[in-house]
PDB file of C-alpha atoms in Angstrom:
ATOM      1  CA  HIS A   1      -3.142  -5.435   6.716  1.00  0.00           C
ATOM      2  CA  CYS A   2      -0.795  -7.896   4.885  1.00  0.00           C
ATOM      3  CA  PHE A   3      -3.059 -10.262   3.754  1.00  0.00           C
ATOM      4  CA  GLY A   4      -4.994  -7.624   2.699  1.00  0.00           C
ATOM      5  CA  VAL A   5      -2.957  -5.930   0.049  1.00  0.00           C
ATOM      6  CA  VAL A   6      -2.558 -10.068  -1.079  1.00  0.00           C
ATOM      7  CA  LEU A   7      -5.661 -10.589  -1.212  1.00  0.00           C
ATOM      8  CA  LEU A   8      -6.875  -7.434  -2.253  1.00  0.00           C
ATOM      9  CA  THR A   9      -3.575  -7.671  -5.078  1.00  0.00           C
ATOM     10  CA  TYR A  10      -4.405 -11.686  -5.680  1.00  0.00           C
ATOM     11  CA  LEU A  11      -8.876  -9.885  -6.542  1.00  0.00           C
ATOM     12  CA  ILE A  12      -8.080  -7.457  -8.572  1.00  0.00           C
ATOM     13  CA  ALA A  13      -4.589  -7.890 -11.149  1.00  0.00           C
ATOM     14  CA  ASP A  14      -6.054  -9.340 -14.096  1.00  0.00           C
ATOM     15  CA  LYS A  15      -9.136  -7.287 -13.669  1.00  0.00           C
ATOM     16  CA  ILE A  16      -6.464  -4.325 -14.593  1.00  0.00           C
ATOM     17  CA  VAL A  17      -6.982  -3.398 -18.583  1.00  0.00           C
ATOM     18  CA  SER A  18      -4.605   0.154 -18.184  1.00  0.00           C
ATOM     19  CA  SER A  19      -2.102  -1.907 -17.499  1.00  0.00           C
ATOM     20  CA  LYS A  20      -0.575  -5.975 -17.709  1.00  0.00           C
ATOM     21  CA  ILE A  21       0.208  -7.106 -14.476  1.00  0.00           C
ATOM     22  CA  ASP A  22       1.843 -10.695 -14.009  1.00  0.00           C
ATOM     23  CA  LYS A  23      -0.580 -11.868 -11.023  1.00  0.00           C
ATOM     24  CA  GLY A  24       1.655 -14.503  -9.737  1.00  0.00           C
ATOM     25  CA  ARG A  25       4.655 -11.756  -9.449  1.00  0.00           C
ATOM     26  CA  ALA A  26       2.017  -9.298  -8.653  1.00  0.00           C
ATOM     27  CA  VAL A  27       1.152 -11.855  -5.242  1.00  0.00           C
ATOM     28  CA  GLU A  28       4.789 -12.275  -4.364  1.00  0.00           C
ATOM     29  CA  LEU A  29       5.598  -8.649  -3.337  1.00  0.00           C
ATOM     30  CA  ALA A  30       2.024  -8.778  -1.639  1.00  0.00           C
ATOM     31  CA  ILE A  31       3.788 -11.288   0.918  1.00  0.00           C
ATOM     32  CA  VAL A  32       6.903  -9.116   0.811  1.00  0.00           C
ATOM     33  CA  HIS A  33       6.123  -5.988   0.595  1.00  0.00           C
ATOM     34  CA  GLU A  34       6.360  -4.797   4.500  1.00  0.00           C
ATOM     35  CA  LEU A  35       8.264  -8.223   5.592  1.00  0.00           C
ATOM     36  CA  GLY A  36      11.175  -4.706   6.528  1.00  0.00           C
ATOM     37  CA  GLU A  37       8.598  -3.875   9.696  1.00  0.00           C
ATOM     38  CA  CYS A  38       8.805  -6.947  11.531  1.00  0.00           C
ATOM     39  CA  ARG A  39      12.142  -5.283  12.823  1.00  0.00           C
ATOM     40  CA  VAL A  40      11.438  -1.934  12.068  1.00  0.00           C
ATOM     41  CA  GLY A  41       8.167  -1.591  12.757  1.00  0.00           C
ATOM     42  CA  ASP A  42       5.309   0.651  11.234  1.00  0.00           C
ATOM     43  CA  ILE A  43       5.806   4.511  11.026  1.00  0.00           C
ATOM     44  CA  PRO A  44       3.218   5.786  11.130  1.00  0.00           C
ATOM     45  CA  PHE A  45       3.337   8.787   8.102  1.00  0.00           C
ATOM     46  CA  THR A  46       2.868  12.185  10.193  1.00  0.00           C
ATOM     47  CA  ALA A  47       6.449  10.400  11.996  1.00  0.00           C
ATOM     48  CA  LEU A  48       7.479  10.347   8.216  1.00  0.00           C
ATOM     49  CA  LYS A  49       9.884  12.857   8.938  1.00  0.00           C
ATOM     50  CA  PHE A  50      11.853  11.911  11.530  1.00  0.00           C
ATOM     51  CA  PHE A  51      12.971   9.191  10.069  1.00  0.00           C
ATOM     52  CA  PRO A  52      14.073   9.863   6.386  1.00  0.00           C
ATOM     53  CA  ASP A  53      16.767   6.476   6.458  1.00  0.00           C
ATOM     54  CA  LYS A  54      13.742   4.660   6.848  1.00  0.00           C
ATOM     55  CA  SER A  55      14.060   3.152   3.265  1.00  0.00           C
ATOM     56  CA  VAL A  56      17.116   1.807   4.118  1.00  0.00           C
ATOM     57  CA  ALA A  57      16.019   0.464   7.535  1.00  0.00           C
ATOM     58  CA  GLU A  58      14.272  -1.809   5.736  1.00  0.00           C
ATOM     59  CA  GLN A  59      16.021  -2.343   3.283  1.00  0.00           C
ATOM     60  CA  GLN A  60      18.217  -3.662   6.118  1.00  0.00           C
ATOM     61  CA  ALA A  61      16.111  -5.815   8.260  1.00  0.00           C
ATOM     62  CA  VAL A  62      14.778  -6.568   4.896  1.00  0.00           C
ATOM     63  CA  ALA A  63      18.049  -9.049   4.054  1.00  0.00           C
ATOM     64  CA  GLU A  64      18.870  -9.564   7.601  1.00  0.00           C
ATOM     65  CA  ILE A  65      15.645 -11.536   7.662  1.00  0.00           C
ATOM     66  CA  THR A  66      16.934 -13.073   4.270  1.00  0.00           C
ATOM     67  CA  GLU A  67      20.258 -13.690   4.741  1.00  0.00           C
ATOM     68  CA  GLU A  68      19.709 -17.043   5.789  1.00  0.00           C
ATOM     69  CA  LEU A  69      17.044 -17.728   4.177  1.00  0.00           C
ATOM     70  CA  GLY A  70      19.290 -18.994   0.293  1.00  0.00           C
ATOM     71  CA  GLU A  71      17.681 -18.722  -2.294  1.00  0.00           C
ATOM     72  CA  THR A  72      14.488 -18.433  -1.381  1.00  0.00           C
ATOM     73  CA  GLY A  73      15.780 -15.640   0.620  1.00  0.00           C
ATOM     74  CA  LYS A  74      17.614 -13.621  -2.568  1.00  0.00           C
ATOM     75  CA  ARG A  75      14.426 -13.985  -4.089  1.00  0.00           C
ATOM     76  CA  CYS A  76      13.380 -11.767  -1.291  1.00  0.00           C
ATOM     77  CA  LEU A  77      15.590  -9.807  -1.126  1.00  0.00           C
ATOM     78  CA  SER A  78      15.084  -9.139  -4.829  1.00  0.00           C
ATOM     79  CA  LEU A  79      11.147  -8.441  -5.021  1.00  0.00           C
ATOM     80  CA  PHE A  80      10.939  -6.574  -1.516  1.00  0.00           C
ATOM     81  CA  ARG A  81      13.690  -3.769  -3.409  1.00  0.00           C
ATOM     82  CA  GLU A  82      10.978  -4.354  -6.448  1.00  0.00           C
ATOM     83  CA  PHE A  83       8.253  -2.592  -4.916  1.00  0.00           C
ATOM     84  CA  GLU A  84      10.524  -0.248  -2.670  1.00  0.00           C
ATOM     85  CA  GLU A  85      12.354   1.060  -6.010  1.00  0.00           C
ATOM     86  CA  GLY A  86       9.161   0.710  -8.035  1.00  0.00           C
ATOM     87  CA  SER A  87      10.878  -0.441 -10.448  1.00  0.00           C
ATOM     88  CA  THR A  88       7.930  -2.638 -12.463  1.00  0.00           C
ATOM     89  CA  VAL A  89       4.224  -1.577 -13.326  1.00  0.00           C
ATOM     90  CA  ASP A  90       4.206  -4.826 -10.727  1.00  0.00           C
ATOM     91  CA  ALA A  91       5.839  -3.250  -7.714  1.00  0.00           C
ATOM     92  CA  ARG A  92       3.360   0.174  -9.116  1.00  0.00           C
ATOM     93  CA  PHE A  93       0.275  -1.517  -8.854  1.00  0.00           C
ATOM     94  CA  VAL A  94       1.380  -3.321  -5.075  1.00  0.00           C
ATOM     95  CA  ARG A  95       2.015   0.005  -4.001  1.00  0.00           C
ATOM     96  CA  ALA A  96      -1.615   1.728  -4.828  1.00  0.00           C
ATOM     97  CA  ILE A  97      -2.731  -1.912  -3.739  1.00  0.00           C
ATOM     98  CA  ASP A  98      -1.185  -0.706  -1.085  1.00  0.00           C
ATOM     99  CA  LYS A  99      -2.605   2.219  -0.214  1.00  0.00           C
ATOM    100  CA  LEU A 100      -6.130   1.013  -2.070  1.00  0.00           C
ATOM    101  CA  GLU A 101      -5.793  -1.157   1.426  1.00  0.00           C
ATOM    102  CA  MET A 102      -5.009   1.831   3.710  1.00  0.00           C
ATOM    103  CA  LEU A 103      -7.757   3.496   2.184  1.00  0.00           C
ATOM    104  CA  LEU A 104     -10.432   0.355   2.674  1.00  0.00           C
ATOM    105  CA  THR A 105      -9.461   0.524   6.185  1.00  0.00           C
ATOM    106  CA  ALA A 106      -9.965   3.987   7.054  1.00  0.00           C
ATOM    107  CA  PHE A 107     -13.207   3.671   5.939  1.00  0.00           C
ATOM    108  CA  GLU A 108     -14.800   0.970   7.741  1.00  0.00           C
ATOM    109  CA  TYR A 109     -12.633   3.220  11.221  1.00  0.00           C
ATOM    110  CA  ARG A 110     -15.287   6.066   9.798  1.00  0.00           C
ATOM    111  CA  LYS A 111     -18.438   3.762   9.446  1.00  0.00           C
ATOM    112  CA  ALA A 112     -17.086   2.123  13.130  1.00  0.00           C
ATOM    113  CA  GLY A 113     -17.884   5.608  14.623  1.00  0.00           C
ATOM    114  CA  PHE A 114     -13.800   6.450  14.724  1.00  0.00           C
ATOM    115  CA  THR A 115     -12.634  10.069  13.943  1.00  0.00           C
ATOM    116  CA  GLY A 116      -9.096  11.468  13.535  1.00  0.00           C
ATOM    117  CA  LEU A 117      -8.584  10.030  10.035  1.00  0.00           C
ATOM    118  CA  LYS A 118      -7.878  12.902   8.058  1.00  0.00           C
ATOM    119  CA  ASP A 119      -3.854  12.052   7.533  1.00  0.00           C
ATOM    120  CA  PHE A 120      -5.556   9.280   5.335  1.00  0.00           C
ATOM    121  CA  TRP A 121      -7.845  11.063   3.366  1.00  0.00           C
ATOM    122  CA  ASN A 122      -5.664  14.367   2.885  1.00  0.00           C
ATOM    123  CA  ASN A 123      -2.362  12.700   2.337  1.00  0.00           C
ATOM    124  CA  GLU A 124      -2.397  13.665  -1.853  1.00  0.00           C
ATOM    125  CA  MET A 125       0.794  11.896  -2.438  1.00  0.00           C
ATOM    126  CA  THR A 126      -2.021   8.384  -1.561  1.00  0.00           C
ATOM    127  CA  PHE A 127      -3.579   9.226  -4.736  1.00  0.00           C
ATOM    128  CA  GLU A 128      -0.040  10.114  -6.673  1.00  0.00           C
ATOM    129  CA  THR A 129       0.202   6.012  -5.584  1.00  0.00           C
ATOM    130  CA  LEU A 130      -3.003   5.008  -7.330  1.00  0.00           C
ATOM    131  CA  ARG A 131      -3.154   7.516 -10.688  1.00  0.00           C
ATOM    132  CA  GLU A 132      -1.601   5.271 -12.821  1.00  0.00           C
ATOM    133  CA  PHE A 133      -4.498   2.651 -11.623  1.00  0.00           C
ATOM    134  CA  PRO A 134      -7.628   4.641 -13.408  1.00  0.00           C
ATOM    135  CA  GLU A 135      -9.747   1.774 -12.657  1.00  0.00           C
ATOM    136  CA  ILE A 136      -7.683   1.412  -8.759  1.00  0.00           C
ATOM    137  CA  PHE A 137      -7.463   5.955  -8.984  1.00  0.00           C
ATOM    138  CA  ASP A 138     -11.634   6.252  -9.479  1.00  0.00           C
ATOM    139  CA  PHE A 139     -12.452   3.874  -6.607  1.00  0.00           C
ATOM    140  CA  ALA A 140     -10.412   5.839  -4.169  1.00  0.00           C
ATOM    141  CA  ARG A 141     -11.989   8.917  -5.834  1.00  0.00           C
ATOM    142  CA  ASN A 142     -15.433   7.877  -5.667  1.00  0.00           C
ATOM    143  CA  LEU A 143     -14.576   6.722  -1.526  1.00  0.00           C
ATOM    144  CA  ARG A 144     -12.667   9.424  -0.394  1.00  0.00           C
ATOM    145  CA  GLU A 145     -16.163  12.147  -1.541  1.00  0.00           C
ATOM    146  CA  GLN A 146     -18.455   9.026   0.215  1.00  0.00           C
ATOM    147  CA  ASN A 147     -16.079   9.679   2.913  1.00  0.00           C
ATOM    148  CA  ASN A 148     -16.051  13.405   3.354  1.00  0.00           C
ATOM    149  CA  ARG A 149     -18.950  13.921   3.107  1.00  0.00           C
ATOM    150  CA  ALA A 150     -20.234  10.615   5.381  1.00  0.00           C
ATOM    151  CA  THR A 151     -18.230  12.755   7.990  1.00  0.00           C
ATOM    152  CA  VAL A 152     -19.764  16.723   7.253  1.00  0.00           C
ATOM    153  CA  SER A 153     -22.630  15.002   7.342  1.00  0.00           C
ATOM    154  CA  GLU A 154     -21.880  14.010  11.266  1.00  0.00           C
ATOM    155  CA  GLY A 155     -20.609  16.890  11.665  1.00  0.00           C
ATOM    156  CA  GLU A 156     -17.002  15.906  12.269  1.00  0.00           C
TER     157      GLU A 156
END
């Protein structure tokens, strides 16, 4: 997943005409966007209601991971916080790419025969994250429609 986010960020950043994305900074954000999960783990969407402080725990984990890396560590921590807060257009773009990569993976899983992926497609927060970038939003919406048509035709 992380490599997919980095690669999609690199490939798509300069194609987004709805916003001016700093491609280099966006790639840096994509590289560190899940650094906290090295210590906290990847908590599924359906379990998040049981972990209200996940963001705080991840920030503490990133601070611990980066504390002995000097200036590079400070930069990584700053980038991670920027991503988590969505405080810049670059951070919000990478957050959208993170969701897009997840949807692409779910789409491929369904094509491979996996079921039970409705949480990916029915999560309106995912699509809200994409809305700032019409090109990504439209692509994801079309992907969801393709997925829904295929799911219905397969009797799922």
